[in-house]
Structure formats: structure tokens, C-alpha cells
């Protein structure tokens, strides 16, 4: 069964810093990988979707990379802002229906 | 585009009663809908997958008689928690996917907070 791990579990950085969130998965046979943002008590907002054939995706200050063979993905956030504070979840799709979520990284950006 | 709504956003019910949660895809037809449960400070766990017009497929450990799922149309799925107990208190999130191919993105609803007293 696919297992998705995110490190660190929590991260606190001063405003303006660049940061990297890590995601690893045990089964490299995936269709795609998605990064989400979740604010407290809210649903999920999709940030980036990387297909298994792609190496990276960029959206604004966010850049996500995928190394399928090693079972790793990183989410890079440039010039962090207090509004970036949230929990970030990565999820991998291993089949037609199964989306496996990581446990998340809780990010706090200090003004 | 690709908006998914849930109703209600929060609900409090007494133990032993049933509660229904609706999930709607507002601007697309969702061939497949998913229901997830999230306990505090934990990640999302898939409960069941439903395709329009057919019975839902439940994940191991999820009681299908307790969590009734109906996907009657391409824009609406409902989750009914029957005979709710305090341990059913959780955050329930639905998700919808436009097509049947595994590469399509899933779009998530804002979630429903259920509290059973």
C-alpha cells in the first residue's frame, strides 16, 4: 500500500525566507502528484499538479518538483509571506481512484 | 471554474440521529465523487468512491451501512451518517473529478464539520 510521508511536520520561518517542503512516497508507480494547501477548518486548495511524466511545475512563487524514481517531491516557496501560513499536503495518485495523502506540513510565516 | 460546494458547512446532531451532507459540483459534471474524513491534526482518509448511477465502493474498515452514499446525478452526491455517535465527529470533505480517466484532477469541497453530542 502506498505510504506518503511529509517532512517536516511543522515549520516556522520569518517572512521573506525561501523554504522547501518535502514529500516522499513508497510506491513509484504513480499517475501524478498534487500539492494542496489547507487553512484551519477549511477544505483543500490545489496548488500544483505534476503528472508522472513531468519533472516540475511552477505557479507564481511556488515550484514543485517530482523525482518519481526516488519517490520524492519538493515544494519550494519563494519569498514567504504571512499569508502562506497553512498546512501543506501532498497527495499521490496510484491508480484510477486512489489518492493517497501525506500527513502534512504546518507552516507558520512570522511577520 | 471547477467549484465544489458542500452543505452544510457545519452541523451538530445528537447521538443516535442521522445527518445528511451534500456535495455538489457547480460548474462541471462529476463522473466520480469521493468522500474523505479528517480527524484533528491528521491527514485525509478516503472513505468511499462513487460513480454516478452505481453503488459506492467503500474503503476497508468503513461501514457501508453506517455511511450511506448516493450519487444520483452528475452534480450531486450525498453522504448520510446514520445513527451517529460521538466518535463519528470529524471533518468530512468531498471531492469530484470530471472524467473517468485517472489523470484528471480532483476538486475538493470546503468540508463539513460534524459534531455528535
Coordinates of N, CA and C in Angstrom, one line a residue:
Chain A
X1 N 0.8 -1.2 0.0 CA 0.0 0.0 0.0 C 0.9 1.2 0.0
X2 N 0.5 2.2 -0.8 CA 1.2 3.5 -0.9 C 1.3 4.2 0.5
X3 N 2.4 4.6 0.9 CA 2.6 5.5 2.1 C 3.3 6.8 1.7
X4 N 2.7 7.9 2.2 CA 3.2 9.2 1.8 C 3.6 9.9 3.1
X5 N 4.8 10.4 3.1 CA 5.4 11.0 4.3 C 5.8 12.4 4.0
X6 N 5.5 13.3 4.9 CA 5.9 14.7 4.7 C 6.8 15.1 5.9
X7 N 7.9 15.8 5.5 CA 8.9 16.3 6.5 C 9.2 17.7 6.1
X8 N 9.3 18.7 7.1 CA 9.0 18.4 8.5 C 7.5 18.4 8.8
X9 N 7.1 18.0 10.0 CA 5.7 18.1 10.3 C 5.2 19.5 10.5
X10 N 6.1 20.3 11.0 CA 5.8 21.7 11.3 C 7.1 22.6 11.0
X11 N 6.9 23.8 10.5 CA 8.0 24.6 10.1 C 7.6 26.1 10.4
X12 N 8.5 26.8 11.0 CA 8.2 28.2 11.3 C 9.4 29.0 10.8
X13 N 9.1 30.0 9.9 CA 10.1 30.8 9.3 C 9.8 32.3 9.3
X14 N 10.8 33.1 9.3 CA 10.5 34.6 9.2 C 10.1 35.0 7.8
X15 N 9.3 36.0 7.8 CA 8.8 36.5 6.5 C 10.0 36.8 5.5
X16 N 9.8 36.4 4.3 CA 10.8 36.7 3.3 C 11.7 35.5 3.0
X17 N 11.7 34.6 3.8 CA 12.6 33.4 3.6 C 12.1 32.5 2.5
X18 N 13.0 31.9 1.8 CA 12.7 30.8 0.9 C 12.6 29.5 1.7
X19 N 11.7 28.6 1.3 CA 11.6 27.4 2.1 C 11.3 26.2 1.2
X20 N 11.6 25.0 1.7 CA 11.3 23.8 1.0 C 10.6 22.8 1.8
X21 N 9.5 22.3 1.3 CA 8.7 21.2 2.0 C 9.0 19.9 1.2
X22 N 9.1 18.8 2.0 CA 9.4 17.6 1.4 C 8.3 16.6 1.5
X23 N 8.2 15.7 0.4 CA 7.2 14.7 0.4 C 7.9 13.4 -0.2
X24 N 7.7 12.3 0.5 CA 8.2 11.1 -0.1 C 7.1 10.0 -0.1
X25 N 7.2 9.1 -1.1 CA 6.2 8.1 -1.3 C 6.9 6.8 -1.6
X26 N 6.3 5.7 -1.2 CA 6.9 4.4 -1.2 C 6.8 3.6 -2.5
X27 N 5.7 3.9 -3.2 CA 5.5 3.2 -4.5 C 5.6 4.2 -5.6
X28 N 6.6 4.0 -6.5 CA 6.9 4.9 -7.5 C 6.0 4.8 -8.7
X29 N 5.1 3.9 -8.7 CA 4.1 3.7 -9.8 C 2.9 4.6 -9.6
X30 N 3.1 5.9 -9.9 CA 2.1 6.9 -9.7 C 1.6 7.5 -11.0
X31 N 0.4 8.0 -11.0 CA -0.1 8.8 -12.2 C 0.3 10.2 -12.1
X32 N 0.2 10.8 -10.9 CA 0.5 12.2 -10.7 C 0.7 12.4 -9.2
X33 N 1.1 13.6 -8.9 CA 1.3 14.1 -7.6 C 0.8 15.5 -7.5
X34 N 0.1 15.8 -6.4 CA -0.6 17.1 -6.2 C -0.2 17.7 -4.9
X35 N 0.0 19.0 -4.9 CA 0.2 19.7 -3.6 C -1.0 20.5 -3.4
X36 N -1.4 20.5 -2.1 CA -2.6 21.2 -1.6 C -2.2 22.1 -0.5
X37 N -3.1 23.1 -0.3 CA -3.0 24.0 0.9 C -4.3 23.8 1.6
X38 N -4.2 23.7 3.0 CA -5.4 23.7 3.8 C -5.3 24.7 4.9
X39 N -6.2 25.6 5.0 CA -6.3 26.5 6.1 C -7.1 25.9 7.2
X40 N -6.9 26.3 8.4 CA -7.5 25.7 9.6 C -9.1 25.6 9.4
X41 N -9.6 24.4 9.6 CA -11.0 24.2 9.5 C -11.6 24.4 8.1
X42 N -10.8 24.4 7.1 CA -11.2 24.6 5.7 C -10.9 23.4 4.8
X43 N -11.4 23.5 3.6 CA -11.1 22.4 2.7 C -9.8 22.6 2.0
X44 N -9.6 21.9 0.9 CA -8.3 21.9 0.3 C -8.3 22.8 -1.0
X45 N -7.2 23.5 -1.1 CA -7.0 24.3 -2.3 C -5.8 23.7 -3.1
X46 N -6.1 23.3 -4.3 CA -5.0 22.7 -5.1 C -4.0 23.8 -5.5
X47 N -2.7 23.5 -5.3 CA -1.7 24.4 -5.7 C -1.0 24.0 -7.0
X48 N -0.6 22.8 -7.1 CA 0.2 22.3 -8.2 C -0.1 20.9 -8.5
X49 N -0.2 20.5 -9.7 CA -0.4 19.1 -10.1 C 0.8 18.7 -11.1
X50 N 1.5 17.7 -10.7 CA 2.6 17.2 -11.6 C 2.3 15.8 -12.1
X51 N 2.2 15.7 -13.4 CA 2.0 14.4 -14.0 C 3.2 13.5 -13.8
X52 N 3.1 12.2 -13.9 CA 4.2 11.3 -13.6 C 5.3 11.5 -14.7
X53 N 5.0 12.0 -15.9 CA 6.0 12.3 -16.9 C 6.7 13.6 -16.8
X54 N 6.3 14.4 -15.8 CA 6.9 15.7 -15.7 C 7.9 15.8 -14.5
X55 N 8.7 16.8 -14.6 CA 9.8 16.9 -13.6 C 9.4 18.0 -12.6
X56 N 8.7 19.0 -13.1 CA 8.4 20.1 -12.2 C 7.2 21.0 -12.7
X57 N 6.6 21.7 -11.8 CA 5.6 22.7 -12.2 C 5.8 23.9 -11.4
X58 N 5.4 25.0 -12.0 CA 5.6 26.3 -11.3 C 4.3 27.1 -11.4
X59 N 4.0 27.8 -10.3 CA 2.9 28.8 -10.3 C 3.3 29.9 -9.3
X60 N 3.6 31.0 -9.9 CA 3.9 32.2 -9.1 C 5.2 31.9 -8.3
X61 N 5.0 32.1 -6.9 CA 6.2 31.8 -6.1 C 6.4 30.4 -5.7
X62 N 5.6 29.5 -6.2 CA 5.6 28.1 -5.9 C 6.3 27.3 -7.0
X63 N 7.1 26.4 -6.7 CA 7.7 25.5 -7.6 C 7.7 24.1 -7.0
X64 N 7.1 23.1 -7.7 CA 7.1 21.7 -7.2 C 7.9 20.9 -8.2
X65 N 8.7 20.0 -7.6 CA 9.5 19.1 -8.4 C 9.1 17.6 -8.1
X66 N 9.3 16.8 -9.0 CA 9.0 15.4 -8.8 C 10.1 14.5 -9.3
X67 N 10.6 13.6 -8.5 CA 11.6 12.6 -8.9 C 10.9 11.2 -8.6
X68 N 10.2 10.7 -9.6 CA 9.4 9.5 -9.4 C 10.2 8.3 -9.0
X69 N 11.4 8.2 -9.6 CA 12.2 7.0 -9.4 C 12.7 6.9 -7.9
X70 N 12.9 8.0 -7.3 CA 13.3 8.0 -5.9 C 12.2 8.2 -5.0
X71 N 11.0 8.4 -5.5 CA 9.8 8.6 -4.7 C 9.8 9.9 -3.8
X72 N 10.2 11.0 -4.5 CA 10.3 12.2 -3.8 C 9.7 13.4 -4.5
X73 N 9.2 14.3 -3.8 CA 8.7 15.6 -4.4 C 9.0 16.7 -3.4
X74 N 9.3 17.9 -3.9 CA 9.6 19.0 -3.0 C 8.7 20.2 -3.5
X75 N 8.2 21.0 -2.5 CA 7.5 22.2 -2.8 C 8.4 23.3 -2.3
X76 N 8.8 24.2 -3.3 CA 9.6 25.3 -3.0 C 8.7 26.6 -2.9
X77 N 8.8 27.3 -1.8 CA 8.1 28.6 -1.7 C 9.1 29.7 -1.6
X78 N 9.0 30.6 -2.5 CA 10.0 31.7 -2.6 C 9.4 32.9 -1.8
X79 N 10.3 33.7 -1.2 CA 9.9 34.9 -0.5 C 8.6 34.8 0.3
X80 N 8.6 33.9 1.3 CA 7.4 33.6 2.0 C 6.8 34.8 2.6
X81 N 5.4 34.7 2.8 CA 4.6 35.8 3.3 C 3.7 35.2 4.4
X82 N 3.3 36.1 5.4 CA 2.4 35.6 6.4 C 1.2 34.9 5.9
X83 N 0.7 35.3 4.8 CA -0.5 34.7 4.1 C -0.2 33.3 3.6
X84 N 1.0 32.9 3.6 CA 1.4 31.5 3.2 C 1.2 30.5 4.4
X85 N 0.9 31.0 5.6 CA 0.8 30.2 6.7 C -0.5 29.3 6.5
X86 N -0.2 28.0 6.6 CA -1.3 27.0 6.4 C -0.7 25.6 6.5
X87 N -1.5 24.6 6.3 CA -0.9 23.2 6.3 C -0.8 22.8 4.8
X88 N 0.3 22.3 4.4 CA 0.5 21.9 3.0 C 0.5 20.4 3.0
X89 N -0.3 19.9 2.1 CA -0.5 18.4 1.9 C 0.0 18.0 0.5
X90 N 0.7 16.9 0.5 CA 1.0 16.3 -0.8 C 0.1 15.0 -1.0
X91 N -0.2 14.7 -2.2 CA -1.0 13.5 -2.4 C -0.6 12.9 -3.7
X92 N -0.5 11.6 -3.7 CA -0.1 10.9 -5.0 C -1.3 10.0 -5.4
X93 N -1.5 10.0 -6.7 CA -2.5 9.1 -7.3 C -1.8 7.9 -7.8
X94 N -2.2 6.7 -7.3 CA -1.5 5.5 -7.7 C -2.4 4.6 -8.6
X95 N -3.6 5.0 -8.8 CA -4.5 4.3 -9.7 C -5.6 5.1 -10.1
X96 N -6.6 4.5 -10.7 CA -7.8 5.3 -11.2 C -8.5 6.1 -10.2
X97 N -8.5 5.6 -9.0 CA -9.3 6.3 -7.9 C -8.6 6.6 -6.7
X98 N -7.5 6.0 -6.4 CA -6.8 6.1 -5.1 C -5.9 7.3 -5.1
X99 N -6.2 8.3 -4.2 CA -5.4 9.4 -3.9 C -4.9 9.3 -2.5
X100 N -3.6 9.1 -2.3 CA -3.0 8.9 -1.0 C -2.4 10.2 -0.5
X101 N -2.8 10.6 0.7 CA -2.4 11.9 1.2 C -1.3 11.7 2.2
X102 N -0.4 12.7 2.3 CA 0.6 12.7 3.3 C 0.0 13.3 4.6
X103 N 0.7 13.4 5.6 CA 0.3 13.9 6.9 C 0.4 15.4 7.0
X104 N 1.0 16.0 6.1 CA 1.0 17.5 6.0 C 2.2 18.1 6.7
X105 N 2.5 19.3 6.3 CA 3.5 20.2 7.0 C 2.8 21.5 7.4
X106 N 2.8 21.8 8.7 CA 2.1 23.0 9.1 C 3.1 24.1 9.1
X107 N 2.9 25.1 8.2 CA 3.8 26.2 8.0 C 3.3 27.5 8.7
X108 N 4.2 28.1 9.4 CA 3.9 29.4 10.0 C 5.0 30.4 9.5
X109 N 4.5 31.5 8.9 CA 5.4 32.5 8.5 C 5.3 33.7 9.4
X110 N 6.3 34.1 10.1 CA 6.3 35.1 11.1 C 6.6 36.5 10.5
X111 N 5.6 37.4 10.7 CA 5.8 38.8 10.1 C 7.1 39.4 10.7
Chain B
X1 N -13.5 28.3 -12.5 CA -14.2 27.1 -12.8 C -13.8 26.0 -11.8
X2 N -14.5 24.8 -11.9 CA -14.2 23.6 -11.1 C -14.4 23.9 -9.6
X3 N -15.7 24.3 -9.3 CA -16.0 24.6 -7.9 C -16.9 23.5 -7.4
X4 N -16.5 23.1 -6.2 CA -17.3 22.0 -5.5 C -17.8 22.6 -4.2
X5 N -19.1 22.5 -3.9 CA -19.7 23.0 -2.7 C -20.1 21.9 -1.8
X6 N -20.2 22.2 -0.5 CA -20.7 21.2 0.5 C -21.8 21.9 1.3
X7 N -22.8 21.2 1.7 CA -23.8 21.8 2.6 C -24.3 20.7 3.6
X8 N -24.3 21.0 4.9 CA -24.0 22.2 5.5 C -22.4 22.3 5.7
X9 N -22.0 23.5 6.1 CA -20.6 23.7 6.4 C -20.3 23.1 7.8
X10 N -21.3 23.1 8.7 CA -21.1 22.5 10.0 C -22.5 22.1 10.5
X11 N -22.5 21.0 11.3 CA -23.7 20.5 11.8 C -23.4 19.9 13.2
X12 N -24.4 20.1 14.1 CA -24.3 19.4 15.4 C -25.6 18.6 15.5
X13 N -25.4 17.3 15.9 CA -26.5 16.4 16.0 C -26.4 15.6 17.3
X14 N -27.5 15.1 17.7 CA -27.5 14.3 18.9 C -27.2 12.8 18.5
X15 N -26.6 12.1 19.5 CA -26.2 10.7 19.3 C -27.4 9.9 18.9
X16 N -27.3 9.1 17.9 CA -28.4 8.2 17.5 C -29.2 8.8 16.3
X17 N -29.0 10.0 16.0 CA -29.7 10.6 14.9 C -28.9 10.5 13.6
X18 N -29.5 10.8 12.5 CA -28.8 10.7 11.2 C -28.7 12.1 10.6
X19 N -27.6 12.3 9.9 CA -27.3 13.6 9.3 C -26.9 13.4 7.8
X20 N -27.4 14.2 7.0 CA -27.0 14.1 5.5 C -26.2 15.3 5.1
X21 N -25.1 15.0 4.4 CA -24.2 16.0 3.9 C -24.3 16.0 2.3
X22 N -24.4 17.1 1.7 CA -24.5 17.2 0.3 C -23.2 17.7 -0.3
X23 N -22.9 17.2 -1.5 CA -21.7 17.6 -2.2 C -22.1 17.9 -3.6
X24 N -21.8 19.1 -4.1 CA -22.3 19.5 -5.5 C -21.1 20.0 -6.3
X25 N -21.0 19.6 -7.5 CA -20.1 20.2 -8.5 C -20.9 21.3 -9.2
X26 N -20.4 22.5 -9.1 CA -21.2 23.7 -9.5 C -21.1 24.0 -11.0
X27 N -19.9 23.7 -11.6 CA -19.7 24.1 -12.9 C -19.2 23.1 -13.8
X28 N -19.3 21.8 -13.4 CA -18.8 20.7 -14.2 C -19.6 19.5 -13.8
X29 N -19.6 18.5 -14.7 CA -20.2 17.2 -14.4 C -19.2 16.3 -13.8
X30 N -19.5 15.7 -12.6 CA -18.6 14.9 -11.9 C -19.0 13.4 -12.1
X31 N -18.2 12.7 -12.9 CA -18.5 11.3 -13.1 C -18.2 10.5 -11.8
X32 N -17.1 11.0 -11.1 CA -16.7 10.3 -9.9 C -16.6 11.3 -8.8
X33 N -17.2 10.9 -7.6 CA -17.0 11.7 -6.4 C -16.4 10.9 -5.3
X34 N -15.7 11.5 -4.4 CA -15.0 10.9 -3.3 C -15.4 11.5 -2.0
X35 N -15.5 10.7 -1.0 CA -15.7 11.2 0.4 C -14.5 10.9 1.3
X36 N -14.0 11.9 2.0 CA -12.9 11.7 2.8 C -13.3 12.1 4.3
X37 N -12.5 11.6 5.2 CA -12.7 12.0 6.6 C -11.4 12.5 7.2
X38 N -11.4 13.5 7.9 CA -10.2 14.0 8.5 C -10.4 14.3 10.0
X39 N -9.6 13.6 10.8 CA -9.6 13.8 12.2 C -8.6 14.9 12.6
X40 N -8.8 15.6 13.7 CA -7.9 16.7 14.0 C -6.4 16.4 13.9
X41 N -5.7 17.2 13.2 CA -4.3 17.1 13.1 C -3.8 15.8 12.3
X42 N -4.8 15.3 11.6 CA -4.4 14.1 10.8 C -4.7 14.4 9.3
X43 N -4.3 13.5 8.5 CA -4.5 13.8 7.1 C -5.8 13.2 6.6
X44 N -6.1 13.4 5.4 CA -7.4 12.9 4.8 C -7.4 11.4 4.6
X45 N -8.4 10.7 5.0 CA -8.6 9.3 4.7 C -9.8 9.1 3.8
X46 N -9.5 8.4 2.7 CA -10.6 8.1 1.8 C -11.6 7.1 2.4
X47 N -12.9 7.5 2.3 CA -13.9 6.6 2.9 C -14.5 5.8 1.8
X48 N -14.9 6.5 0.7 CA -15.6 5.8 -0.4 C -15.5 6.5 -1.7
X49 N -15.7 5.8 -2.8 CA -15.7 6.4 -4.1 C -17.0 6.1 -4.8
X50 N -17.6 7.0 -5.4 CA -18.9 6.8 -6.0 C -18.9 7.3 -7.5
X51 N -19.4 6.5 -8.3 CA -19.7 6.8 -9.7 C -21.2 7.0 -9.9
X52 N -21.5 8.0 -10.7 CA -22.9 8.4 -10.9 C -23.7 7.2 -11.4
X53 N -24.8 6.9 -10.7 CA -25.7 5.8 -11.1 C -25.3 4.5 -10.6
X54 N -24.2 4.3 -9.9 CA -23.8 3.0 -9.4 C -23.5 3.0 -7.9
X55 N -23.4 1.9 -7.3 CA -23.1 1.8 -5.9 C -21.7 2.3 -5.6
X56 N -21.6 2.8 -4.4 CA -20.3 3.3 -3.9 C -19.4 2.2 -3.6
X57 N -18.1 2.4 -3.7 CA -17.1 1.5 -3.3 C -16.4 2.0 -2.1
X58 N -16.5 1.2 -1.0 CA -16.1 1.6 0.3 C -14.7 1.1 0.6
X59 N -13.9 1.9 1.3 CA -12.5 1.5 1.7 C -12.6 0.5 2.9
X60 N -11.6 -0.2 3.0 CA -11.6 -1.2 4.1 C -11.8 -0.5 5.4
X61 N -12.6 -1.1 6.3 CA -12.9 -0.5 7.6 C -14.0 0.5 7.7
X62 N -14.5 0.9 6.5 CA -15.6 1.9 6.5 C -16.9 1.1 6.4
X63 N -17.8 1.3 7.3 CA -19.1 0.6 7.3 C -20.1 1.2 6.3
X64 N -20.4 0.4 5.3 CA -21.3 1.0 4.3 C -22.7 1.2 4.8
X65 N -23.1 0.4 5.8 CA -24.5 0.6 6.3 C -24.6 1.8 7.2
X66 N -23.5 2.3 7.7 CA -23.4 3.5 8.5 C -23.3 4.8 7.7
X67 N -22.4 4.7 6.7 CA -22.2 5.8 5.9 C -22.8 5.6 4.5
X68 N -24.0 6.0 4.3 CA -24.7 5.8 3.1 C -24.4 6.9 2.1
X69 N -23.9 6.4 0.9 CA -23.6 7.4 -0.1 C -24.5 7.2 -1.4
X70 N -25.0 8.3 -1.8 CA -25.8 8.3 -3.0 C -25.3 9.3 -4.0
X71 N -25.1 8.8 -5.3 CA -24.5 9.7 -6.3 C -25.6 9.6 -7.4
X72 N -26.7 10.3 -7.2 CA -27.8 10.2 -8.1 C -27.7 11.0 -9.4
X73 N -26.9 12.0 -9.4 CA -26.7 12.8 -10.6 C -25.3 13.1 -10.8
X74 N -25.0 13.7 -12.0 CA -23.6 14.0 -12.3 C -23.1 15.3 -11.5
X75 N -24.0 15.9 -10.7 CA -23.5 17.1 -10.0 C -23.8 17.0 -8.5
X76 N -24.3 15.9 -8.1 CA -24.7 15.8 -6.6 C -24.4 14.4 -6.1
X77 N -23.7 14.4 -4.9 CA -23.5 13.2 -4.1 C -23.9 13.5 -2.7
X78 N -24.5 12.6 -2.0 CA -24.8 12.8 -0.6 C -24.2 11.7 0.3
X79 N -23.8 12.1 1.5 CA -23.3 11.2 2.5 C -24.2 11.3 3.7
X80 N -24.8 10.2 4.0 CA -25.7 10.2 5.2 C -25.0 9.3 6.3
X81 N -24.8 10.0 7.4 CA -24.2 9.3 8.6 C -25.4 8.8 9.4
X82 N -25.6 7.5 9.5 CA -26.8 7.0 10.2 C -26.4 6.7 11.6
X83 N -27.4 6.9 12.5 CA -27.2 6.6 13.9 C -25.9 7.1 14.4
X84 N -25.7 8.3 14.3 CA -24.4 8.9 14.5 C -24.0 8.8 16.0
X85 N -22.7 8.6 16.2 CA -22.1 8.5 17.6 C -21.0 9.6 17.7
X86 N -20.7 9.9 19.0 CA -19.6 10.9 19.2 C -18.3 10.6 18.4
X87 N -18.0 9.3 18.3 CA -16.8 9.0 17.5 C -16.8 9.3 16.0
X88 N -18.1 9.6 15.6 CA -18.2 10.0 14.1 C -17.9 11.4 13.9
X89 N -17.8 12.2 15.0 CA -17.4 13.6 14.9 C -16.1 13.7 14.2
X90 N -16.2 14.5 13.1 CA -15.0 14.6 12.2 C -15.3 15.7 11.2
X91 N -14.3 15.9 10.4 CA -14.4 16.9 9.3 C -14.5 16.0 8.0
X92 N -15.6 16.2 7.3 CA -15.9 15.4 6.1 C -15.7 16.2 4.9
X93 N -14.9 15.8 4.0 CA -14.6 16.5 2.7 C -14.9 15.7 1.5
X94 N -15.6 16.3 0.6 CA -15.9 15.6 -0.6 C -15.0 16.1 -1.8
X95 N -14.9 15.3 -2.8 CA -14.1 15.7 -3.9 C -14.8 15.2 -5.2
X96 N -14.6 15.9 -6.3 CA -15.2 15.5 -7.5 C -14.2 15.5 -8.7
X97 N -14.4 14.6 -9.6 CA -13.5 14.5 -10.7 C -14.3 14.5 -12.0
X98 N -14.0 15.3 -13.0 CA -14.8 15.4 -14.2 C -14.9 14.1 -15.0
X99 N -13.8 13.4 -15.2 CA -13.8 12.3 -16.1 C -13.5 11.0 -15.4
X100 N -13.4 9.9 -16.1 CA -13.2 8.6 -15.5 C -11.7 8.2 -15.6
X101 N -11.0 8.9 -16.4 CA -9.6 8.6 -16.5 C -8.8 9.1 -15.3
X102 N -7.8 8.3 -14.9 CA -7.1 8.6 -13.6 C -6.3 9.9 -13.6
X103 N -6.0 10.4 -14.8 CA -5.2 11.6 -14.8 C -5.9 12.9 -14.5
X104 N -7.2 12.9 -14.5 CA -8.0 14.1 -14.2 C -7.8 14.6 -12.8
X105 N -7.7 15.9 -12.7 CA -7.5 16.4 -11.3 C -8.8 16.3 -10.5
X106 N -8.7 16.2 -9.2 CA -9.8 16.2 -8.3 C -10.0 17.5 -7.7
X107 N -11.2 17.9 -7.5 CA -11.5 19.2 -7.0 C -12.2 19.0 -5.6
X108 N -11.8 19.7 -4.6 CA -12.3 19.5 -3.3 C -13.3 20.5 -2.8
X109 N -14.3 20.0 -2.0 CA -15.2 20.9 -1.4 C -14.6 21.5 -0.1
X110 N -15.3 22.5 0.5 CA -14.8 23.2 1.6 C -14.9 22.4 2.9
X111 N -15.6 21.3 2.9 CA -15.7 20.4 4.1 C -16.9 20.7 4.9
X112 N -17.3 19.7 5.7 CA -18.4 19.8 6.7 C -17.9 19.3 8.0
X113 N -18.0 20.2 9.0 CA -17.7 19.8 10.4 C -18.9 19.2 11.1
X114 N -18.7 17.9 11.4 CA -19.8 17.2 12.1 C -19.4 17.0 13.6
X115 N -20.3 17.4 14.4 CA -20.1 17.2 15.9 C -21.3 16.5 16.4
X116 N -21.1 15.3 17.0 CA -22.2 14.5 17.5 C -22.1 14.6 19.1
X117 N -23.2 15.0 19.7 CA -23.2 15.2 21.1 C -23.9 14.0 21.8

